[in-house]
GROMACS .gro file of C-alpha atoms in nm:
model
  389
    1UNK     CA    1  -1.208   4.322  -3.690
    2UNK     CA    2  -1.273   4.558  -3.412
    3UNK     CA    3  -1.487   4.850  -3.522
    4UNK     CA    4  -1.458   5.184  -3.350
    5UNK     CA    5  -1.705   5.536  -3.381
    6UNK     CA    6  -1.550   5.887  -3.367
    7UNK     CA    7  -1.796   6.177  -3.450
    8UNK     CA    8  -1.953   6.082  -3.734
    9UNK     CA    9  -1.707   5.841  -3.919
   10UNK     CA   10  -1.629   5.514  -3.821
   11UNK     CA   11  -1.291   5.349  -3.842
   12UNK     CA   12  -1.198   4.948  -3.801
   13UNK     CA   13  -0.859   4.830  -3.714
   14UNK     CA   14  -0.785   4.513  -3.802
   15UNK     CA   15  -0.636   4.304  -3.502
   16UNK     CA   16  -0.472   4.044  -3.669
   17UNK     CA   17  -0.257   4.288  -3.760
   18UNK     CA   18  -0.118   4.333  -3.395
   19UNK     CA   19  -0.122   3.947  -3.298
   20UNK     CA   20   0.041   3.742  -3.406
   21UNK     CA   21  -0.085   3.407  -3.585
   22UNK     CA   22  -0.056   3.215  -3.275
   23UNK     CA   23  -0.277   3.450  -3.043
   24UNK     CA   24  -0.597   3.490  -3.309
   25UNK     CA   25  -0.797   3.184  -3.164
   26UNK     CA   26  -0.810   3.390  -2.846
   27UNK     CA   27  -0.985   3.725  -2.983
   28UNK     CA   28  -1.323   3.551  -2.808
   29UNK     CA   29  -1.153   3.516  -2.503
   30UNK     CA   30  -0.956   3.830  -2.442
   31UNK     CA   31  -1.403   3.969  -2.490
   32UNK     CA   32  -1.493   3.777  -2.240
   33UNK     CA   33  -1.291   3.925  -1.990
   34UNK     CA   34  -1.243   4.277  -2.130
   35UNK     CA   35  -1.662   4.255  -2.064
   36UNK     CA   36  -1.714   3.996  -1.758
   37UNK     CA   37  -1.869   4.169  -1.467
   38UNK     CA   38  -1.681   3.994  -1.214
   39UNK     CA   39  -1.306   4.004  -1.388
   40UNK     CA   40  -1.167   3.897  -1.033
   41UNK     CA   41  -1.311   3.541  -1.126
   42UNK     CA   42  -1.225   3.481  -1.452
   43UNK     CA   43  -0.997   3.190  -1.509
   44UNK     CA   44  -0.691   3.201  -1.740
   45UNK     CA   45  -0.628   2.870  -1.894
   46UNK     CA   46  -0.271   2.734  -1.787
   47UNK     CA   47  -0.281   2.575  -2.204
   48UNK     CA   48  -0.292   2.964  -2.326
   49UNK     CA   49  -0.177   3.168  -2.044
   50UNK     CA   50   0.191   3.250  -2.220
   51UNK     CA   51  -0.099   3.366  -2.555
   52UNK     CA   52  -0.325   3.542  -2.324
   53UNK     CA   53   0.009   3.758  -2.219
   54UNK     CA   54   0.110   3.822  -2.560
   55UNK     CA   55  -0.249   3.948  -2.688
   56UNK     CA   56  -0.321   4.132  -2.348
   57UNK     CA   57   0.006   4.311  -2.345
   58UNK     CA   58  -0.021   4.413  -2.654
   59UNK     CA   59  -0.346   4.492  -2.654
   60UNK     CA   60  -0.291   4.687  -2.328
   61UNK     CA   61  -0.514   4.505  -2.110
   62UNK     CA   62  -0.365   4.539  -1.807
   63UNK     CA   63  -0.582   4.326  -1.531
   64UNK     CA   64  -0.533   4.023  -1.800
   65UNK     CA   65  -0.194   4.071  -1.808
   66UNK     CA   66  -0.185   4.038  -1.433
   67UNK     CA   67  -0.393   3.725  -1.403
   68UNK     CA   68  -0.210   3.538  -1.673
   69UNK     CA   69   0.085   3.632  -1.503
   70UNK     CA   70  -0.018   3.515  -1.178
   71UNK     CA   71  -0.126   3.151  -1.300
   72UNK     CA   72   0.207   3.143  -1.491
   73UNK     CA   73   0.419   3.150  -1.194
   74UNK     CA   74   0.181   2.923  -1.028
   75UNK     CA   75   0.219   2.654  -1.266
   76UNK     CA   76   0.574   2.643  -1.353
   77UNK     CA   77   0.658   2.404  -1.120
   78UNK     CA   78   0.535   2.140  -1.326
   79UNK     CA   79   0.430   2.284  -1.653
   80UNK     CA   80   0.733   2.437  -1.789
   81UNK     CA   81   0.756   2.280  -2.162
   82UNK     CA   82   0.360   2.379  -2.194
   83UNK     CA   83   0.444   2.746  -2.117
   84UNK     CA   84   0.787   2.767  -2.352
   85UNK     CA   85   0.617   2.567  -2.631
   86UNK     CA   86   0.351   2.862  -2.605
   87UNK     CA   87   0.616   3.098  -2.580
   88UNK     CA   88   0.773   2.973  -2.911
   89UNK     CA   89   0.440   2.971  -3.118
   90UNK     CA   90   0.448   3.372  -3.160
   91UNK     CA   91   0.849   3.395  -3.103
   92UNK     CA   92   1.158   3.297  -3.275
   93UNK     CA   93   1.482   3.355  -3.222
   94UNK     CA   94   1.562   3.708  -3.321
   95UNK     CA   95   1.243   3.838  -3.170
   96UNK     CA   96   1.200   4.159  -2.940
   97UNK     CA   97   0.952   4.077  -2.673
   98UNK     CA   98   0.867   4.259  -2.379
   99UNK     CA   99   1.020   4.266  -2.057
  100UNK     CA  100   0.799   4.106  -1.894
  101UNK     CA  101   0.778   3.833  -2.139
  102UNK     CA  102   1.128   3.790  -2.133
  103UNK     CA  103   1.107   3.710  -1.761
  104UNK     CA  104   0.859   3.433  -1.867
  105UNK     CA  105   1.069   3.267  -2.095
  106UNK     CA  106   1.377   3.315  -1.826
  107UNK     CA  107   1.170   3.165  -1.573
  108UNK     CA  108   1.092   2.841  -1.750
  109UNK     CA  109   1.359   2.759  -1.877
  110UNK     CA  110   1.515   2.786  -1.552
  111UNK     CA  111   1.219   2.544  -1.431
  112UNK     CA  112   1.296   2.317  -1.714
  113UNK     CA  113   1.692   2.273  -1.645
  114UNK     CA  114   1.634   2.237  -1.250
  115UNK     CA  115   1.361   2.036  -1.249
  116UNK     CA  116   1.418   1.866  -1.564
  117UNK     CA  117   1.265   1.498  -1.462
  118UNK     CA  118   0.973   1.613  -1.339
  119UNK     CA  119   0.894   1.861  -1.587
  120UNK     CA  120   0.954   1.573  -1.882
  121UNK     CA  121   0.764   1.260  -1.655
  122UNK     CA  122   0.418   1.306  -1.823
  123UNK     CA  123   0.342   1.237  -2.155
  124UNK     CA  124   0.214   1.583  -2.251
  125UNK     CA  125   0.556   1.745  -2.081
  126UNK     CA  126   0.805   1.523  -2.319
  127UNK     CA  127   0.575   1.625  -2.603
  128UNK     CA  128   0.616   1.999  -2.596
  129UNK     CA  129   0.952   1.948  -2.532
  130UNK     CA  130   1.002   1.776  -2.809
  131UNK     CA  131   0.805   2.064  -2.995
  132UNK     CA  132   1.025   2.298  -2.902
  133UNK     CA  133   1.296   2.479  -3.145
  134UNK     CA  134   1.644   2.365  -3.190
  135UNK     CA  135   1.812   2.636  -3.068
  136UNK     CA  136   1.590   2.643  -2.747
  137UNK     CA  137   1.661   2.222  -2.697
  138UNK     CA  138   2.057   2.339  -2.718
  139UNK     CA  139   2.048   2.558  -2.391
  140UNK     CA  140   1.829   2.372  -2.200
  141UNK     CA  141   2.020   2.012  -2.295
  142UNK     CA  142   2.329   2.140  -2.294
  143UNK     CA  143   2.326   2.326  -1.979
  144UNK     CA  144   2.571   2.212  -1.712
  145UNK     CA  145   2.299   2.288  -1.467
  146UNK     CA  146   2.105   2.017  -1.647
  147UNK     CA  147   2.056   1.766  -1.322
  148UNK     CA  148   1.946   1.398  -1.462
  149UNK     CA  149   1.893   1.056  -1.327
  150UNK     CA  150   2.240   0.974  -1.625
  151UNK     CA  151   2.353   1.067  -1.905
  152UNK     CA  152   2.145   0.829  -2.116
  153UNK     CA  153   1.859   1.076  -2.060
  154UNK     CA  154   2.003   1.322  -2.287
  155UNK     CA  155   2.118   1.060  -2.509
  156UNK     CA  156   1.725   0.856  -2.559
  157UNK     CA  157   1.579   1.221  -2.565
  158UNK     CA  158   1.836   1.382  -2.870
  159UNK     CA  159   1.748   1.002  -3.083
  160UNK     CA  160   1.394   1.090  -3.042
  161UNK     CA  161   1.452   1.415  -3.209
  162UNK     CA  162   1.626   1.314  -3.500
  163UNK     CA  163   1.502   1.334  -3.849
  164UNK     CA  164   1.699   1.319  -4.150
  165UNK     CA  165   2.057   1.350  -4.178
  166UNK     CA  166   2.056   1.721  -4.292
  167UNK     CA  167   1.822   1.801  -3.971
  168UNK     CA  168   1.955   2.094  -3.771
  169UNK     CA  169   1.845   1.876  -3.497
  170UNK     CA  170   2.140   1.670  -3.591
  171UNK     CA  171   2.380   1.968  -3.394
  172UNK     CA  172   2.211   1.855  -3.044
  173UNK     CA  173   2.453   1.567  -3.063
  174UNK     CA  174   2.680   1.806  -2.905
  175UNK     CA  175   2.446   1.834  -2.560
  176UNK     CA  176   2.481   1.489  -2.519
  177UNK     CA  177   2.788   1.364  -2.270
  178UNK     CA  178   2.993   1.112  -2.413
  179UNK     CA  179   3.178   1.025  -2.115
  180UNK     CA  180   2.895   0.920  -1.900
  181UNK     CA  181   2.659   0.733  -2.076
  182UNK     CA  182   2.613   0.408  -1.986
  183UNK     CA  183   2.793   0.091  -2.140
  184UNK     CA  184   2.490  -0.010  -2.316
  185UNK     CA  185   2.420   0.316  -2.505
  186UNK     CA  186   2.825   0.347  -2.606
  187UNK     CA  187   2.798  -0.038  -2.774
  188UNK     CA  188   2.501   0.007  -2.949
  189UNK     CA  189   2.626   0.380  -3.066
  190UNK     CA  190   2.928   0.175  -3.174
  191UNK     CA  191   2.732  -0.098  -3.330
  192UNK     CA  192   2.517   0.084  -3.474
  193UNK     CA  193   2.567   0.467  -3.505
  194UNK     CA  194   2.266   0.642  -3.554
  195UNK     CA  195   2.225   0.819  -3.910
  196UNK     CA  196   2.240   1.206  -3.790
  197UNK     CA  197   2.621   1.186  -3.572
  198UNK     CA  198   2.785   1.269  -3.846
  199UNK     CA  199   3.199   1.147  -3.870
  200UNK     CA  200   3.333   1.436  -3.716
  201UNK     CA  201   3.068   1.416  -3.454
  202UNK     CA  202   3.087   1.063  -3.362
  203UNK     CA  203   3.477   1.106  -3.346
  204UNK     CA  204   3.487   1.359  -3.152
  205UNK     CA  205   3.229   1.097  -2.893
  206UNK     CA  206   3.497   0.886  -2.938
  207UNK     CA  207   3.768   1.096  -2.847
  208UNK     CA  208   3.569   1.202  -2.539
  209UNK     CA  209   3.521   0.859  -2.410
  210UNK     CA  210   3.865   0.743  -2.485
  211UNK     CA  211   3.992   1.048  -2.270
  212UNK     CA  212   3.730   0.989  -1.982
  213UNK     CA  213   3.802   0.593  -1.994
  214UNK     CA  214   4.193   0.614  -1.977
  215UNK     CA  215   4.347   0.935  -1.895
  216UNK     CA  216   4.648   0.831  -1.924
  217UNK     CA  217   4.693   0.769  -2.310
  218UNK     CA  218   4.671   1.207  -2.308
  219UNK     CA  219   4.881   1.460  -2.139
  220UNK     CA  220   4.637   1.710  -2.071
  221UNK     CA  221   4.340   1.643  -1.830
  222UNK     CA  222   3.981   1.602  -1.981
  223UNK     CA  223   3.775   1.924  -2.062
  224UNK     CA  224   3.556   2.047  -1.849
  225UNK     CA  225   3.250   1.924  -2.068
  226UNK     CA  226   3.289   1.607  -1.937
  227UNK     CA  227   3.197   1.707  -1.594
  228UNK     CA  228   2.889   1.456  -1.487
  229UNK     CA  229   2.513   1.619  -1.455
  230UNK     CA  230   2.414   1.346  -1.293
  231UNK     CA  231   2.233   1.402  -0.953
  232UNK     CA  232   2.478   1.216  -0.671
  233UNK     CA  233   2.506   1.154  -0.349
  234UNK     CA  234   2.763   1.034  -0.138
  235UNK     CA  235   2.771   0.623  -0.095
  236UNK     CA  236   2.702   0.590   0.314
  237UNK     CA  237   2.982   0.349   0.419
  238UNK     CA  238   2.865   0.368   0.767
  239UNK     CA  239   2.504   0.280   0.698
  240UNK     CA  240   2.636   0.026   0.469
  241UNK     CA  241   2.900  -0.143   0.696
  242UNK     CA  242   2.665  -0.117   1.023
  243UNK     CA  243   2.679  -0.502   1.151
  244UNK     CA  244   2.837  -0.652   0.835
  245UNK     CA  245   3.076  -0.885   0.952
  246UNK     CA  246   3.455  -0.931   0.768
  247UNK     CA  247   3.408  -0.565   0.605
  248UNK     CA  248   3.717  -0.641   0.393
  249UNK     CA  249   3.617  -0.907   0.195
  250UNK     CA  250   3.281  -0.685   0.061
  251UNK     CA  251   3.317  -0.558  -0.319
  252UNK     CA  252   3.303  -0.227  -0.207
  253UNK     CA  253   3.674  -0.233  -0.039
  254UNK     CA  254   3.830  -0.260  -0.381
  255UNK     CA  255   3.638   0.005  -0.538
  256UNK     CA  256   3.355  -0.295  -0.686
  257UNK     CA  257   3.045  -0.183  -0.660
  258UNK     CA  258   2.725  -0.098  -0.872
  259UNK     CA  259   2.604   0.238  -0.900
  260UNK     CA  260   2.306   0.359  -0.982
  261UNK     CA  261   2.039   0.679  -1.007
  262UNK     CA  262   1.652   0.708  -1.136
  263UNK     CA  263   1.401   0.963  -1.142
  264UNK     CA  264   1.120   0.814  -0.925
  265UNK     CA  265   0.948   1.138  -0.840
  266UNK     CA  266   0.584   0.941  -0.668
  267UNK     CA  267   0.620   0.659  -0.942
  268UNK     CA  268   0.306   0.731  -1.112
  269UNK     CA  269   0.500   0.733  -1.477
  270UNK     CA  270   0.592   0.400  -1.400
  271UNK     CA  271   0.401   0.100  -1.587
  272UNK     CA  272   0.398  -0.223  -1.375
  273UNK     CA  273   0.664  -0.406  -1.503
  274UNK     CA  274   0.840  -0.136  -1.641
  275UNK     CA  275   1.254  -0.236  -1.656
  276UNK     CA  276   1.539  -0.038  -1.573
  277UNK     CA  277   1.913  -0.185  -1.571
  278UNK     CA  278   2.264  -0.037  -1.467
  279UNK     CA  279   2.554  -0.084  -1.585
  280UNK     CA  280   2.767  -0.365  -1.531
  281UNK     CA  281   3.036  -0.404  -1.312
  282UNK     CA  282   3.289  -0.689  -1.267
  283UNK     CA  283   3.345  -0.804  -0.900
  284UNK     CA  284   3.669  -0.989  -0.860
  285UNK     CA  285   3.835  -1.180  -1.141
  286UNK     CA  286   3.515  -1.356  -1.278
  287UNK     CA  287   3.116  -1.211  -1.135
  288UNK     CA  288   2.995  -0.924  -1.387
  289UNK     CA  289   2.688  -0.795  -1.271
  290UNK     CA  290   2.451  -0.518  -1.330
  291UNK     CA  291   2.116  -0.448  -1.111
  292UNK     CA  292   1.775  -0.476  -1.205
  293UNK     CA  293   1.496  -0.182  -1.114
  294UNK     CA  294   1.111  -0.268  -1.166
  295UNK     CA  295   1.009   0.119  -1.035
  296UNK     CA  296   0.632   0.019  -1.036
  297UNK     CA  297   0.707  -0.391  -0.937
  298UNK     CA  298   0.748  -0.698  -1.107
  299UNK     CA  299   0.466  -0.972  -1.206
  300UNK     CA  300   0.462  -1.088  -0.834
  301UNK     CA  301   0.360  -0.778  -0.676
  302UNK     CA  302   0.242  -0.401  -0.712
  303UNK     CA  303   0.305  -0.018  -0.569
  304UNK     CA  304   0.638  -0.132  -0.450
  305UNK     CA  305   0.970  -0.090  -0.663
  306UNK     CA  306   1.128  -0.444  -0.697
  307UNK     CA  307   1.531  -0.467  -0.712
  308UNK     CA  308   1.730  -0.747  -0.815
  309UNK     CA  309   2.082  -0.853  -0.873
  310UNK     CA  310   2.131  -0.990  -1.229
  311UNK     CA  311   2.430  -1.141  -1.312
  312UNK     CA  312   2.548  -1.162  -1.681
  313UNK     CA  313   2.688  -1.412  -1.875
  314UNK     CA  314   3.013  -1.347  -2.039
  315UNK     CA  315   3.131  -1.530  -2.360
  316UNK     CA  316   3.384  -1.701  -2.252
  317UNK     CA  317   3.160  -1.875  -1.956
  318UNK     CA  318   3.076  -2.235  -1.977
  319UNK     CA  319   2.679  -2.312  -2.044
  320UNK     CA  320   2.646  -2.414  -1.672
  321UNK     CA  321   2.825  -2.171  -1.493
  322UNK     CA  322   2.754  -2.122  -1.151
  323UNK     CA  323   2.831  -1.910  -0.853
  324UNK     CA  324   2.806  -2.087  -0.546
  325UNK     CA  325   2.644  -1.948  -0.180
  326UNK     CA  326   2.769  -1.600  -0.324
  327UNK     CA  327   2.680  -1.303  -0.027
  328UNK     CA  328   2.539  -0.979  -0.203
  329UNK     CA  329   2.369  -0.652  -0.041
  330UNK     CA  330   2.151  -0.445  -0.244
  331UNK     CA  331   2.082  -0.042  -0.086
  332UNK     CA  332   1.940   0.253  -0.146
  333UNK     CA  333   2.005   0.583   0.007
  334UNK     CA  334   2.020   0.965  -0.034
  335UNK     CA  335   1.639   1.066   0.113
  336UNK     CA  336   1.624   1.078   0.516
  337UNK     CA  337   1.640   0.679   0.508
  338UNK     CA  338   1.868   0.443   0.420
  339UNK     CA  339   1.780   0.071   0.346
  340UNK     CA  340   1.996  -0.245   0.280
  341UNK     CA  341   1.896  -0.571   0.212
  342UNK     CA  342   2.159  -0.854   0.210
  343UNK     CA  343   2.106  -1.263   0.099
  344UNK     CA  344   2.304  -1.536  -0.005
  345UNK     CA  345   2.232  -1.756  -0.305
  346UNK     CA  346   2.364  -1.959  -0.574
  347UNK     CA  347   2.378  -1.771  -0.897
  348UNK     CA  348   2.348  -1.977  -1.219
  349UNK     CA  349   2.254  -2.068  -1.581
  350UNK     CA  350   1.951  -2.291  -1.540
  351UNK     CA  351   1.774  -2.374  -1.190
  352UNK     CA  352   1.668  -2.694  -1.076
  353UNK     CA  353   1.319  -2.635  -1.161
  354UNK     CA  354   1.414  -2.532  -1.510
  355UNK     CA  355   1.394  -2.171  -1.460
  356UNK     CA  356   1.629  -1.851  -1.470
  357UNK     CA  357   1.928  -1.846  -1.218
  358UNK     CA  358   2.109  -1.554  -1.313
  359UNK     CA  359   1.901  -1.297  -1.085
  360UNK     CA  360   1.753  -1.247  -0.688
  361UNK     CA  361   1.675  -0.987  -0.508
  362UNK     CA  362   1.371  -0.849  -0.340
  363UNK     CA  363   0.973  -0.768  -0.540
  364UNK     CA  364   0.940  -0.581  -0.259
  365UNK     CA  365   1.247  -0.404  -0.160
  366UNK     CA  366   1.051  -0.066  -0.101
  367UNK     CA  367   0.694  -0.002  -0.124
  368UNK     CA  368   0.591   0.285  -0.322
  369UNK     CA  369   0.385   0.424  -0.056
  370UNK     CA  370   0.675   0.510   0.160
  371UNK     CA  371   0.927   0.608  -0.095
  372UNK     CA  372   0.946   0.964   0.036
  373UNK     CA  373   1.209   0.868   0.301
  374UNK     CA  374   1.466   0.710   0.046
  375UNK     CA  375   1.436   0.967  -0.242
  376UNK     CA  376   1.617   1.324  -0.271
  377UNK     CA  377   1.439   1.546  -0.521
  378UNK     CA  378   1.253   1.256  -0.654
  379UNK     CA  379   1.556   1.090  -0.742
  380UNK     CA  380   1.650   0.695  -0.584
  381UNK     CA  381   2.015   0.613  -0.529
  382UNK     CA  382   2.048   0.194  -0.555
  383UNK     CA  383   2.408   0.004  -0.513
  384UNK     CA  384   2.490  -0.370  -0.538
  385UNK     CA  385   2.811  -0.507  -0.365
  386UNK     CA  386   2.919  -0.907  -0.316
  387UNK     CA  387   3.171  -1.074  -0.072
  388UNK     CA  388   3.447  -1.187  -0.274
  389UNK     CA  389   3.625  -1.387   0.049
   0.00000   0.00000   0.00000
């Protein structure tokens, strides 16, 4: 309660009356400025600052306002789902907030759908995201702004928000891209389909993919939500072709070749031994192969993002199968610098020593500490191609 003297009376008003429940914690802290000598110093904490605007606008404490303000903008470059989640703690969905509280809420979520990876790549960002309302998680995921590494971002984020079956998180299903996850996510959503996508939901996935896979069993061309978010870059045939001798014979001629995008951003999300895979691609009439990303290294090695060639082992391949002297290339490109690596070696089963055949490559095809030149936005393009002459 804040107790005020007029003449001889005295009246109290009681604040929690103006704030809302969210804001009450900071009463102590909206004192300590309203009474610091030196306001100019006083430092808003970037975990309350979207609060501290609430209670000091509508408290009508201007110089707050301003400094909150101030370390908003600074920090939403990184700390986007902090500053909505606050955001959402006072305000729902039908709420009339200020102007300049609007701006706030346009500003980060604007932060959130351009700079998506980075804002999700720490623990405590992909927890208030999480946090945050349905309705909220519906524009930001379904945005076709949305720039990701793939599709199976959306996908892995939308399972981690399911609940029960009669969740109204259950409608994000709808942000999520059929046509461009990856192979892997479509078999196990077809081998298992998770609880919350619903029959009408998971035909209309299959619909989608059906209509992205072969346009020619419809007459009409696909929608436009099937357009890609993926972050791309053009595949540098010149880089890739410099010096390689018989250019035909390489995978990438006949349209063969693996494709393939991750959020790297400085790699310090990254685990050692962490393990990515693309998809897989078949190269002529037999090799399916996929690549394989360790962003913070494999066992042998550390602070350098390890890239190998896996090939995988169809059912109707004999127990020994075996590809001999087989010529691959492994690149990366899209920052200032390209890189290619190329090799020869016999892919199979069982090696002589008793170990795995099916995979080489490089532990250290880039280290970590010069991944600047190779990334764009944070983000590493990586293709795979073979000789098939």
């Amino acid at each position: 309660h804040l107790e005020l003297q007029a003449g001889s009376g005295k009246r109290k008003s009681d604040l929690t009356e103006l704030l809302p429940d969210a804001c009450h914690e900071l009463f102590e802290h909206l004192l300590d400025f309203v009474y610091s000598a030196n306001q100019a110093s006083f430092e808003v904490s970037m975990r309350q600052a979207v609060l501290i605007l609430k209670a000091s606008d509508v408290l009508g404490i201007g110089r707050l306002s301003a400094r909150a303000l101030e370390g908003i903008r600074a920090s939403l470059v990184d700390s986007a789902p902090n500053l909505l989640e606050q955001f959402y703690s006072f305000s729902t969905e039908s709420s009339q907030e200020s102007e300049t509280l609007c701006m706030v809420r346009e500003h980060c979520l604007a932060a959130m759908i351009e700079r998506f990876h980075p804002q999700i790549a720490g623990e405590a960002g992909m927890a208030s995201l999480l946090r945050l309302p349905t309705f909220v998680l519906q524009e930001i995921l379904g945005s076709d702004q949305l720039v990701i590494a793939h599709e199976d971002i959306v996908y892995d984020i939308v399972v981690k928000l399911q609940g029960q079956a009669d969740d109204p998180r259950s409608s994000l299903w709808t942000c999520v891209r059929w046509a461009h996850v990856s192979g892997g996510v479509w078999r196990s959503v077809l081998e298992q389909r998770p609880a919350t996508l619903d029959q009408q939901a998971f035909a209309d996935a299959l619909t989608t993919r059906l209509k992205h896979v072969d346009r020619t069993l419809f007459l009409h061309s696909a929608p436009g939500s099937l357009k890609s978010r993926s972050h791309s870059k053009e595949l540098p045939l010149e880089v890739i072709e410099s010096g390689t001798s018989n250019i035909s014979a390489w995978s990438w001629r006949q349209g063969q070749c693996i494709r393939f995008c991750i959020y790297i951003g400085d790699g310090s999300q990254f685990k050692k031994e962490d393990i990515f895979y693309s998809d897989q691609v078949r190269f002529g009439p037999t090799i399916v192969a996929r690549l394989m990303v360790y962003p913070r290294g494999s066992s042998h090695v550390r602070d350098n993002i390890s890239v190998f060639l896996q090939i995988v082992p169809q059912t109707d391949w004999p127990n020994d199968w075996k590809f001999e002297n087989t010529a691959y290339m492994i690149f990366a490109w899209g920052g200032p610098e390209h890189i290619r690596k190329r090799d020869k070696f016999t892919f199979r089963s069982v090696r002589y020593d008793g170990d795995d055949g099916a995979d080489r490559g490089w532990h250290d095809f880039i280290s970590l500490a010069d991944i600047e030149s190779y990334i764009c936005d944070g983000f590493l393009h990586l293709g795979a191609a073979v000789r098939l002459g």
